[in-house]
């Protein structure tokens, strides 16, 4: 009996996580964003595996998984732990796609790719940012400088074109380029099913416009507006975004817990993308007004 207990205890300690993390990023919001969050099923084979303030989504299949975004550099081990907590193997991630090449969504990609050997795919501009380990020079936030913007570079990145569908085993995920928040901003769509009820899932990139001092969108505001219109028109039953608060994830989780299976799932909302886009458009109009000031 004692031997069994000793073996069990040794067993626990003999299997530490093999995940290797890169040097953590430092920023004002980093600690709050990176607070651990319990993973949860969004719908069907789509799971939230990110942190309190940063989304990472796992779409699963028996033939391998897709991971969307990997948070900060220091989010990667939390994402790994969340994937394992759900009973999946992180090593089964075959494809990693990225919403945009900022340190708070792309920072963990390098460690994730090293751990899984997965293909990393992103829009041309986001791929360029991933290879640089810093946002591109035409990015609204580029002027904040490398210390703020930098993250571990990802050298091996596949470029996805607009409306291209990527496959990983039996999974297919489609990219929609929505430049604005960053020049490489991308929304991803796929279907998740429960029984024969299949829903349109949308991971829509940030529609906010923070920028370094002196940056002006100018003519690119036209493109940004078009991007928001694209988000509004996507086939959409469930919308998620790189920062969970942008699409009220905590509120929906609270409502879901209150309902405990009785009543409609608060995550399912055919108007979710339109509401997210409307909020984005309101912010953009304020930005346009601000830029118009002499
Ligand atoms: Zn960003």
PDB file of C-alpha atoms and ligand atoms in Angstrom:
ATOM      1  CA  UNK A   1       0.000   0.000   0.000  1.00  0.00           C
ATOM      2  CA  UNK A   2       2.725   2.412   1.011  1.00  0.00           C
ATOM      3  CA  UNK A   3       4.610   1.470  -2.123  1.00  0.00           C
ATOM      4  CA  UNK A   4       1.521   2.277  -4.194  1.00  0.00           C
ATOM      5  CA  UNK A   5       1.165   5.695  -2.530  1.00  0.00           C
ATOM      6  CA  UNK A   6       4.854   6.441  -3.076  1.00  0.00           C
ATOM      7  CA  UNK A   7       4.554   5.397  -6.714  1.00  0.00           C
ATOM      8  CA  UNK A   8       1.475   7.573  -7.183  1.00  0.00           C
ATOM      9  CA  UNK A   9       3.161  10.604  -5.633  1.00  0.00           C
ATOM     10  CA  UNK A  10       6.284   9.977  -7.709  1.00  0.00           C
ATOM     11  CA  UNK A  11       4.035   9.588 -10.734  1.00  0.00           C
ATOM     12  CA  UNK A  12       2.534  13.023 -10.137  1.00  0.00           C
ATOM     13  CA  UNK A  13       5.908  14.660  -9.814  1.00  0.00           C
ATOM     14  CA  UNK A  14       7.485  12.622 -12.599  1.00  0.00           C
ATOM     15  CA  UNK A  15       5.175  14.159 -15.185  1.00  0.00           C
ATOM     16  CA  UNK A  16       5.804  17.879 -15.115  1.00  0.00           C
ATOM     17  CA  UNK A  17       4.541  19.858 -18.080  1.00  0.00           C
ATOM     18  CA  UNK A  18       7.060  19.645 -20.907  1.00  0.00           C
ATOM     19  CA  UNK A  19       5.956  23.021 -22.218  1.00  0.00           C
ATOM     20  CA  UNK A  20       8.783  25.502 -22.642  1.00  0.00           C
ATOM     21  CA  UNK A  21       7.802  29.153 -22.406  1.00  0.00           C
ATOM     22  CA  UNK A  22       9.655  32.058 -24.015  1.00  0.00           C
ATOM     23  CA  UNK A  23      10.629  35.145 -22.010  1.00  0.00           C
ATOM     24  CA  UNK A  24       7.441  36.803 -20.662  1.00  0.00           C
ATOM     25  CA  UNK A  25       6.370  40.119 -22.122  1.00  0.00           C
ATOM     26  CA  UNK A  26       6.042  43.144 -19.856  1.00  0.00           C
ATOM     27  CA  UNK A  27       3.206  45.632 -20.292  1.00  0.00           C
ATOM     28  CA  UNK A  28       0.724  47.567 -18.188  1.00  0.00           C
ATOM     29  CA  UNK A  29      -2.208  45.268 -18.999  1.00  0.00           C
ATOM     30  CA  UNK A  30      -0.247  42.020 -19.267  1.00  0.00           C
ATOM     31  CA  UNK A  31      -0.789  40.681 -15.727  1.00  0.00           C
ATOM     32  CA  UNK A  32      -4.549  41.327 -15.814  1.00  0.00           C
ATOM     33  CA  UNK A  33      -4.944  39.912 -19.331  1.00  0.00           C
ATOM     34  CA  UNK A  34      -2.946  36.819 -18.461  1.00  0.00           C
ATOM     35  CA  UNK A  35      -4.883  35.767 -15.378  1.00  0.00           C
ATOM     36  CA  UNK A  36      -5.783  32.078 -15.696  1.00  0.00           C
ATOM     37  CA  UNK A  37      -9.297  31.288 -16.875  1.00  0.00           C
ATOM     38  CA  UNK A  38     -11.084  27.924 -16.755  1.00  0.00           C
ATOM     39  CA  UNK A  39     -11.426  26.515 -20.284  1.00  0.00           C
ATOM     40  CA  UNK A  40     -14.985  25.958 -21.484  1.00  0.00           C
ATOM     41  CA  UNK A  41     -16.932  24.576 -24.408  1.00  0.00           C
ATOM     42  CA  UNK A  42     -18.369  27.315 -26.586  1.00  0.00           C
ATOM     43  CA  UNK A  43     -20.327  25.008 -28.893  1.00  0.00           C
ATOM     44  CA  UNK A  44     -19.778  21.573 -30.432  1.00  0.00           C
ATOM     45  CA  UNK A  45     -16.061  21.080 -31.051  1.00  0.00           C
ATOM     46  CA  UNK A  46     -15.144  24.718 -30.307  1.00  0.00           C
ATOM     47  CA  UNK A  47     -13.559  25.476 -26.933  1.00  0.00           C
ATOM     48  CA  UNK A  48     -12.218  28.598 -25.255  1.00  0.00           C
ATOM     49  CA  UNK A  49      -8.715  27.814 -23.967  1.00  0.00           C
ATOM     50  CA  UNK A  50      -7.375  31.352 -23.479  1.00  0.00           C
ATOM     51  CA  UNK A  51      -6.853  33.554 -20.456  1.00  0.00           C
ATOM     52  CA  UNK A  52      -9.019  36.073 -18.620  1.00  0.00           C
ATOM     53  CA  UNK A  53      -8.394  38.883 -21.109  1.00  0.00           C
ATOM     54  CA  UNK A  54      -7.073  37.133 -24.215  1.00  0.00           C
ATOM     55  CA  UNK A  55      -8.874  34.627 -26.397  1.00  0.00           C
ATOM     56  CA  UNK A  56      -7.434  31.386 -27.686  1.00  0.00           C
ATOM     57  CA  UNK A  57      -9.862  28.968 -29.310  1.00  0.00           C
ATOM     58  CA  UNK A  58      -9.458  25.269 -29.909  1.00  0.00           C
ATOM     59  CA  UNK A  59     -11.438  23.529 -32.634  1.00  0.00           C
ATOM     60  CA  UNK A  60     -11.057  19.801 -32.226  1.00  0.00           C
ATOM     61  CA  UNK A  61     -11.277  16.671 -34.347  1.00  0.00           C
ATOM     62  CA  UNK A  62     -10.076  13.077 -34.087  1.00  0.00           C
ATOM     63  CA  UNK A  63      -7.557  13.905 -36.825  1.00  0.00           C
ATOM     64  CA  UNK A  64      -6.007  16.919 -35.073  1.00  0.00           C
ATOM     65  CA  UNK A  65      -6.990  20.349 -33.804  1.00  0.00           C
ATOM     66  CA  UNK A  66      -6.885  23.983 -34.883  1.00  0.00           C
ATOM     67  CA  UNK A  67      -5.799  26.708 -32.454  1.00  0.00           C
ATOM     68  CA  UNK A  68      -6.827  30.306 -33.069  1.00  0.00           C
ATOM     69  CA  UNK A  69      -4.427  32.801 -31.434  1.00  0.00           C
ATOM     70  CA  UNK A  70      -2.042  32.172 -28.558  1.00  0.00           C
ATOM     71  CA  UNK A  71      -2.169  35.305 -26.387  1.00  0.00           C
ATOM     72  CA  UNK A  72       0.926  36.786 -24.798  1.00  0.00           C
ATOM     73  CA  UNK A  73       4.224  34.939 -24.685  1.00  0.00           C
ATOM     74  CA  UNK A  74       3.368  33.960 -21.097  1.00  0.00           C
ATOM     75  CA  UNK A  75      -0.153  32.844 -22.099  1.00  0.00           C
ATOM     76  CA  UNK A  76       1.177  29.825 -24.009  1.00  0.00           C
ATOM     77  CA  UNK A  77       1.705  27.558 -20.954  1.00  0.00           C
ATOM     78  CA  UNK A  78      -1.779  28.482 -19.659  1.00  0.00           C
ATOM     79  CA  UNK A  79      -3.284  27.606 -23.039  1.00  0.00           C
ATOM     80  CA  UNK A  80      -1.368  24.320 -23.013  1.00  0.00           C
ATOM     81  CA  UNK A  81      -2.713  23.580 -19.499  1.00  0.00           C
ATOM     82  CA  UNK A  82      -6.272  24.474 -20.555  1.00  0.00           C
ATOM     83  CA  UNK A  83      -6.123  22.188 -23.590  1.00  0.00           C
ATOM     84  CA  UNK A  84      -4.948  19.308 -21.367  1.00  0.00           C
ATOM     85  CA  UNK A  85      -7.592  20.122 -18.739  1.00  0.00           C
ATOM     86  CA  UNK A  86     -10.262  19.554 -21.386  1.00  0.00           C
ATOM     87  CA  UNK A  87      -8.771  16.127 -22.061  1.00  0.00           C
ATOM     88  CA  UNK A  88      -7.079  16.978 -25.355  1.00  0.00           C
ATOM     89  CA  UNK A  89      -3.392  16.762 -26.242  1.00  0.00           C
ATOM     90  CA  UNK A  90      -1.675  20.015 -27.139  1.00  0.00           C
ATOM     91  CA  UNK A  91       0.629  18.023 -29.441  1.00  0.00           C
ATOM     92  CA  UNK A  92      -2.457  17.211 -31.559  1.00  0.00           C
ATOM     93  CA  UNK A  93      -2.761  20.871 -32.628  1.00  0.00           C
ATOM     94  CA  UNK A  94      -1.985  20.716 -36.373  1.00  0.00           C
ATOM     95  CA  UNK A  95      -2.791  24.269 -37.424  1.00  0.00           C
ATOM     96  CA  UNK A  96      -2.429  27.614 -35.639  1.00  0.00           C
ATOM     97  CA  UNK A  97      -4.041  30.703 -37.182  1.00  0.00           C
ATOM     98  CA  UNK A  98      -3.547  34.256 -35.988  1.00  0.00           C
ATOM     99  CA  UNK A  99      -6.003  37.175 -35.922  1.00  0.00           C
ATOM    100  CA  UNK A 100      -3.337  39.901 -36.098  1.00  0.00           C
ATOM    101  CA  UNK A 101       0.361  40.293 -35.401  1.00  0.00           C
ATOM    102  CA  UNK A 102       0.338  42.140 -32.078  1.00  0.00           C
ATOM    103  CA  UNK A 103       2.200  40.864 -29.008  1.00  0.00           C
ATOM    104  CA  UNK A 104      -1.013  40.118 -27.089  1.00  0.00           C
ATOM    105  CA  UNK A 105      -2.355  37.583 -29.604  1.00  0.00           C
ATOM    106  CA  UNK A 106       0.788  36.396 -31.407  1.00  0.00           C
ATOM    107  CA  UNK A 107       3.207  36.309 -28.455  1.00  0.00           C
ATOM    108  CA  UNK A 108       2.547  32.676 -27.575  1.00  0.00           C
ATOM    109  CA  UNK A 109       2.619  31.358 -31.147  1.00  0.00           C
ATOM    110  CA  UNK A 110       6.365  30.658 -31.246  1.00  0.00           C
ATOM    111  CA  UNK A 111       6.267  28.449 -28.138  1.00  0.00           C
ATOM    112  CA  UNK A 112       3.080  26.751 -29.347  1.00  0.00           C
ATOM    113  CA  UNK A 113       4.587  25.944 -32.742  1.00  0.00           C
ATOM    114  CA  UNK A 114       7.799  24.668 -31.121  1.00  0.00           C
ATOM    115  CA  UNK A 115       5.757  22.405 -28.832  1.00  0.00           C
ATOM    116  CA  UNK A 116       3.332  21.074 -31.451  1.00  0.00           C
ATOM    117  CA  UNK A 117       5.129  21.326 -34.804  1.00  0.00           C
ATOM    118  CA  UNK A 118       1.842  22.773 -36.129  1.00  0.00           C
ATOM    119  CA  UNK A 119       1.575  24.796 -39.326  1.00  0.00           C
ATOM    120  CA  UNK A 120       1.179  28.491 -38.506  1.00  0.00           C
ATOM    121  CA  UNK A 121      -0.945  30.430 -40.992  1.00  0.00           C
ATOM    122  CA  UNK A 122      -1.885  34.103 -41.236  1.00  0.00           C
ATOM    123  CA  UNK A 123      -2.665  36.863 -43.719  1.00  0.00           C
ATOM    124  CA  UNK A 124       0.301  38.240 -45.674  1.00  0.00           C
ATOM    125  CA  UNK A 125       0.746  41.260 -43.409  1.00  0.00           C
ATOM    126  CA  UNK A 126       0.258  39.279 -40.188  1.00  0.00           C
ATOM    127  CA  UNK A 127       2.713  36.657 -41.500  1.00  0.00           C
ATOM    128  CA  UNK A 128       5.230  39.471 -42.056  1.00  0.00           C
ATOM    129  CA  UNK A 129       4.697  40.650 -38.447  1.00  0.00           C
ATOM    130  CA  UNK A 130       5.105  37.098 -37.131  1.00  0.00           C
ATOM    131  CA  UNK A 131       8.398  36.699 -38.997  1.00  0.00           C
ATOM    132  CA  UNK A 132       9.649  40.080 -37.698  1.00  0.00           C
ATOM    133  CA  UNK A 133       8.502  39.393 -34.142  1.00  0.00           C
ATOM    134  CA  UNK A 134       7.036  42.877 -34.196  1.00  0.00           C
ATOM    135  CA  UNK A 135       4.126  44.591 -35.919  1.00  0.00           C
ATOM    136  CA  UNK A 136       4.790  45.919 -39.415  1.00  0.00           C
ATOM    137  CA  UNK A 137       5.923  49.513 -40.055  1.00  0.00           C
ATOM    138  CA  UNK A 138       2.484  50.445 -41.484  1.00  0.00           C
ATOM    139  CA  UNK A 139       0.708  49.290 -38.293  1.00  0.00           C
ATOM    140  CA  UNK A 140      -1.173  51.983 -36.315  1.00  0.00           C
ATOM    141  CA  UNK A 141       0.743  50.930 -33.175  1.00  0.00           C
ATOM    142  CA  UNK A 142       4.186  50.593 -34.783  1.00  0.00           C
ATOM    143  CA  UNK A 143       5.306  53.915 -33.290  1.00  0.00           C
ATOM    144  CA  UNK A 144       5.093  52.503 -29.744  1.00  0.00           C
ATOM    145  CA  UNK A 145       8.456  50.869 -30.450  1.00  0.00           C
ATOM    146  CA  UNK A 146       9.980  47.422 -30.376  1.00  0.00           C
ATOM    147  CA  UNK A 147      10.130  47.089 -26.583  1.00  0.00           C
ATOM    148  CA  UNK A 148       6.349  47.445 -26.367  1.00  0.00           C
ATOM    149  CA  UNK A 149       5.468  45.721 -29.643  1.00  0.00           C
ATOM    150  CA  UNK A 150       8.017  42.905 -29.803  1.00  0.00           C
ATOM    151  CA  UNK A 151       7.353  39.165 -29.366  1.00  0.00           C
ATOM    152  CA  UNK A 152       9.207  35.921 -30.197  1.00  0.00           C
ATOM    153  CA  UNK A 153       9.402  35.680 -34.008  1.00  0.00           C
ATOM    154  CA  UNK A 154       7.823  32.781 -35.881  1.00  0.00           C
ATOM    155  CA  UNK A 155       9.953  32.036 -38.921  1.00  0.00           C
ATOM    156  CA  UNK A 156       7.824  29.381 -40.609  1.00  0.00           C
ATOM    157  CA  UNK A 157       4.459  30.928 -41.541  1.00  0.00           C
ATOM    158  CA  UNK A 158       2.076  30.021 -44.335  1.00  0.00           C
ATOM    159  CA  UNK A 159       0.261  32.940 -45.971  1.00  0.00           C
ATOM    160  CA  UNK A 160      -3.528  32.707 -46.302  1.00  0.00           C
ATOM    161  CA  UNK A 161      -5.397  34.675 -48.946  1.00  0.00           C
ATOM    162  CA  UNK A 162      -8.760  36.373 -48.533  1.00  0.00           C
ATOM    163  CA  UNK A 163     -11.656  33.842 -48.508  1.00  0.00           C
ATOM    164  CA  UNK A 164      -9.195  30.948 -48.549  1.00  0.00           C
ATOM    165  CA  UNK A 165     -10.235  27.862 -46.585  1.00  0.00           C
ATOM    166  CA  UNK A 166      -7.518  26.043 -44.687  1.00  0.00           C
ATOM    167  CA  UNK A 167      -7.901  22.423 -43.757  1.00  0.00           C
ATOM    168  CA  UNK A 168      -6.409  20.426 -40.914  1.00  0.00           C
ATOM    169  CA  UNK A 169      -7.510  16.809 -41.026  1.00  0.00           C
ATOM    170  CA  UNK A 170     -11.298  16.904 -41.207  1.00  0.00           C
ATOM    171  CA  UNK A 171     -11.540  20.563 -40.129  1.00  0.00           C
ATOM    172  CA  UNK A 172     -11.902  23.536 -42.468  1.00  0.00           C
ATOM    173  CA  UNK A 173     -11.562  27.166 -41.474  1.00  0.00           C
ATOM    174  CA  UNK A 174     -11.998  30.158 -43.741  1.00  0.00           C
ATOM    175  CA  UNK A 175     -10.095  33.448 -43.574  1.00  0.00           C
ATOM    176  CA  UNK A 176     -11.653  36.863 -44.264  1.00  0.00           C
ATOM    177  CA  UNK A 177      -9.250  39.805 -44.463  1.00  0.00           C
ATOM    178  CA  UNK A 178     -10.538  42.774 -42.461  1.00  0.00           C
ATOM    179  CA  UNK A 179      -7.683  45.330 -42.337  1.00  0.00           C
ATOM    180  CA  UNK A 180      -8.190  48.144 -39.830  1.00  0.00           C
ATOM    181  CA  UNK A 181      -7.076  47.457 -36.273  1.00  0.00           C
ATOM    182  CA  UNK A 182      -3.911  46.155 -37.942  1.00  0.00           C
ATOM    183  CA  UNK A 183      -3.115  45.920 -41.662  1.00  0.00           C
ATOM    184  CA  UNK A 184      -3.240  42.112 -41.442  1.00  0.00           C
ATOM    185  CA  UNK A 185      -6.418  41.774 -39.367  1.00  0.00           C
ATOM    186  CA  UNK A 186      -8.336  38.615 -40.211  1.00  0.00           C
ATOM    187  CA  UNK A 187     -11.655  37.058 -39.229  1.00  0.00           C
ATOM    188  CA  UNK A 188     -12.030  33.278 -39.306  1.00  0.00           C
ATOM    189  CA  UNK A 189     -15.223  31.289 -39.868  1.00  0.00           C
ATOM    190  CA  UNK A 190     -16.008  27.601 -39.511  1.00  0.00           C
ATOM    191  CA  UNK A 191     -18.903  25.355 -38.520  1.00  0.00           C
ATOM    192  CA  UNK A 192     -19.331  23.474 -35.270  1.00  0.00           C
ATOM    193  CA  UNK A 193     -22.039  20.887 -34.777  1.00  0.00           C
ATOM    194  CA  UNK A 194     -23.908  19.283 -31.888  1.00  0.00           C
ATOM    195  CA  UNK A 195     -25.789  16.314 -33.284  1.00  0.00           C
ATOM    196  CA  UNK A 196     -27.179  17.578 -36.563  1.00  0.00           C
ATOM    197  CA  UNK A 197     -27.352  21.206 -35.452  1.00  0.00           C
ATOM    198  CA  UNK A 198     -24.415  22.973 -37.110  1.00  0.00           C
ATOM    199  CA  UNK A 199     -23.730  26.620 -36.282  1.00  0.00           C
ATOM    200  CA  UNK A 200     -21.700  29.307 -38.030  1.00  0.00           C
ATOM    201  CA  UNK A 201     -18.804  30.222 -35.777  1.00  0.00           C
ATOM    202  CA  UNK A 202     -16.989  33.553 -36.224  1.00  0.00           C
ATOM    203  CA  UNK A 203     -13.734  34.684 -34.658  1.00  0.00           C
ATOM    204  CA  UNK A 204     -13.782  38.344 -35.669  1.00  0.00           C
ATOM    205  CA  UNK A 205     -10.633  40.362 -35.138  1.00  0.00           C
ATOM    206  CA  UNK A 206     -10.498  43.542 -33.037  1.00  0.00           C
ATOM    207  CA  UNK A 207     -12.338  46.509 -34.576  1.00  0.00           C
ATOM    208  CA  UNK A 208     -10.750  49.116 -32.312  1.00  0.00           C
ATOM    209  CA  UNK A 209      -8.271  51.734 -33.462  1.00  0.00           C
ATOM    210  CA  UNK A 210      -5.672  52.477 -30.783  1.00  0.00           C
ATOM    211  CA  UNK A 211      -2.566  53.988 -32.339  1.00  0.00           C
ATOM    212  CA  UNK A 212       0.808  55.454 -31.537  1.00  0.00           C
ATOM    213  CA  UNK A 213       1.002  59.272 -31.223  1.00  0.00           C
ATOM    214  CA  UNK A 214       0.956  61.030 -34.574  1.00  0.00           C
ATOM    215  CA  UNK A 215      -0.530  58.122 -36.556  1.00  0.00           C
ATOM    216  CA  UNK A 216      -3.358  58.954 -38.929  1.00  0.00           C
ATOM    217  CA  UNK A 217      -5.504  56.397 -40.725  1.00  0.00           C
ATOM    218  CA  UNK A 218      -6.300  58.875 -43.497  1.00  0.00           C
ATOM    219  CA  UNK A 219      -7.552  57.032 -46.582  1.00  0.00           C
ATOM    220  CA  UNK A 220      -7.291  53.704 -44.769  1.00  0.00           C
ATOM    221  CA  UNK A 221     -10.418  54.629 -42.826  1.00  0.00           C
ATOM    222  CA  UNK A 222     -12.385  53.734 -45.979  1.00  0.00           C
ATOM    223  CA  UNK A 223     -10.867  50.245 -45.933  1.00  0.00           C
ATOM    224  CA  UNK A 224     -11.510  49.948 -42.172  1.00  0.00           C
ATOM    225  CA  UNK A 225     -15.180  50.813 -42.681  1.00  0.00           C
ATOM    226  CA  UNK A 226     -15.445  48.150 -45.396  1.00  0.00           C
ATOM    227  CA  UNK A 227     -13.882  45.617 -43.015  1.00  0.00           C
ATOM    228  CA  UNK A 228     -16.511  46.350 -40.373  1.00  0.00           C
ATOM    229  CA  UNK A 229     -19.224  45.895 -43.001  1.00  0.00           C
ATOM    230  CA  UNK A 230     -17.700  42.517 -43.891  1.00  0.00           C
ATOM    231  CA  UNK A 231     -17.919  41.426 -40.224  1.00  0.00           C
ATOM    232  CA  UNK A 232     -21.570  42.553 -40.037  1.00  0.00           C
ATOM    233  CA  UNK A 233     -22.422  40.428 -43.086  1.00  0.00           C
ATOM    234  CA  UNK A 234     -20.668  37.182 -42.108  1.00  0.00           C
ATOM    235  CA  UNK A 235     -22.820  34.075 -41.610  1.00  0.00           C
ATOM    236  CA  UNK A 236     -22.840  34.202 -37.831  1.00  0.00           C
ATOM    237  CA  UNK A 237     -24.491  32.268 -35.027  1.00  0.00           C
ATOM    238  CA  UNK A 238     -21.728  32.679 -32.442  1.00  0.00           C
ATOM    239  CA  UNK A 239     -19.220  35.543 -32.449  1.00  0.00           C
ATOM    240  CA  UNK A 240     -15.967  35.574 -30.514  1.00  0.00           C
ATOM    241  CA  UNK A 241     -13.163  38.136 -30.540  1.00  0.00           C
ATOM    242  CA  UNK A 242      -9.465  38.359 -29.526  1.00  0.00           C
ATOM    243  CA  UNK A 243     -10.352  40.138 -26.280  1.00  0.00           C
ATOM    244  CA  UNK A 244     -13.260  38.204 -24.726  1.00  0.00           C
ATOM    245  CA  UNK A 245     -14.742  41.383 -23.267  1.00  0.00           C
ATOM    246  CA  UNK A 246     -15.352  42.787 -26.800  1.00  0.00           C
ATOM    247  CA  UNK A 247     -18.017  40.126 -27.308  1.00  0.00           C
ATOM    248  CA  UNK A 248     -19.243  39.971 -23.662  1.00  0.00           C
ATOM    249  CA  UNK A 249     -17.899  36.493 -22.899  1.00  0.00           C
ATOM    250  CA  UNK A 250     -18.111  36.883 -19.101  1.00  0.00           C
ATOM    251  CA  UNK A 251     -21.677  38.154 -19.280  1.00  0.00           C
ATOM    252  CA  UNK A 252     -22.651  35.216 -21.514  1.00  0.00           C
ATOM    253  CA  UNK A 253     -20.932  32.738 -19.182  1.00  0.00           C
ATOM    254  CA  UNK A 254     -22.757  34.216 -16.208  1.00  0.00           C
ATOM    255  CA  UNK A 255     -26.109  33.958 -17.989  1.00  0.00           C
ATOM    256  CA  UNK A 256     -25.302  30.435 -19.105  1.00  0.00           C
ATOM    257  CA  UNK A 257     -24.554  29.418 -15.494  1.00  0.00           C
ATOM    258  CA  UNK A 258     -27.790  31.028 -14.292  1.00  0.00           C
ATOM    259  CA  UNK A 259     -29.829  29.197 -16.919  1.00  0.00           C
ATOM    260  CA  UNK A 260     -27.987  25.887 -16.300  1.00  0.00           C
ATOM    261  CA  UNK A 261     -29.258  24.373 -19.534  1.00  0.00           C
ATOM    262  CA  UNK A 262     -32.794  25.759 -19.287  1.00  0.00           C
ATOM    263  CA  UNK A 263     -33.403  28.350 -21.974  1.00  0.00           C
ATOM    264  CA  UNK A 264     -31.436  29.405 -25.031  1.00  0.00           C
ATOM    265  CA  UNK A 265     -27.632  29.439 -24.873  1.00  0.00           C
ATOM    266  CA  UNK A 266     -26.558  33.102 -24.514  1.00  0.00           C
ATOM    267  CA  UNK A 267     -23.576  32.459 -26.828  1.00  0.00           C
ATOM    268  CA  UNK A 268     -25.928  31.690 -29.720  1.00  0.00           C
ATOM    269  CA  UNK A 269     -27.010  35.005 -31.222  1.00  0.00           C
ATOM    270  CA  UNK A 270     -27.626  35.488 -34.933  1.00  0.00           C
ATOM    271  CA  UNK A 271     -27.229  39.255 -34.393  1.00  0.00           C
ATOM    272  CA  UNK A 272     -23.870  38.917 -32.606  1.00  0.00           C
ATOM    273  CA  UNK A 273     -21.666  39.892 -35.551  1.00  0.00           C
ATOM    274  CA  UNK A 274     -23.917  42.823 -36.455  1.00  0.00           C
ATOM    275  CA  UNK A 275     -23.829  44.088 -32.856  1.00  0.00           C
ATOM    276  CA  UNK A 276     -20.035  43.705 -32.687  1.00  0.00           C
ATOM    277  CA  UNK A 277     -19.700  45.528 -36.022  1.00  0.00           C
ATOM    278  CA  UNK A 278     -22.084  48.308 -34.929  1.00  0.00           C
ATOM    279  CA  UNK A 279     -19.992  48.882 -31.816  1.00  0.00           C
ATOM    280  CA  UNK A 280     -16.851  48.942 -33.982  1.00  0.00           C
ATOM    281  CA  UNK A 281     -18.428  51.399 -36.404  1.00  0.00           C
ATOM    282  CA  UNK A 282     -19.397  53.753 -33.567  1.00  0.00           C
ATOM    283  CA  UNK A 283     -15.787  53.779 -32.343  1.00  0.00           C
ATOM    284  CA  UNK A 284     -14.534  54.289 -35.887  1.00  0.00           C
ATOM    285  CA  UNK A 285     -16.824  57.275 -36.432  1.00  0.00           C
ATOM    286  CA  UNK A 286     -15.361  58.807 -33.263  1.00  0.00           C
ATOM    287  CA  UNK A 287     -11.875  58.139 -34.632  1.00  0.00           C
ATOM    288  CA  UNK A 288     -12.778  59.752 -37.973  1.00  0.00           C
ATOM    289  CA  UNK A 289     -14.117  62.832 -36.147  1.00  0.00           C
ATOM    290  CA  UNK A 290     -10.940  62.989 -34.081  1.00  0.00           C
ATOM    291  CA  UNK A 291      -8.711  62.762 -37.168  1.00  0.00           C
ATOM    292  CA  UNK A 292     -10.720  65.483 -38.888  1.00  0.00           C
ATOM    293  CA  UNK A 293      -9.851  67.959 -36.127  1.00  0.00           C
ATOM    294  CA  UNK A 294      -7.115  70.377 -37.149  1.00  0.00           C
TER     295      UNK A 294
HETATM  296 ZN1  LIG B   1      -4.009  44.442 -31.414  1.00  0.00          ZN
END
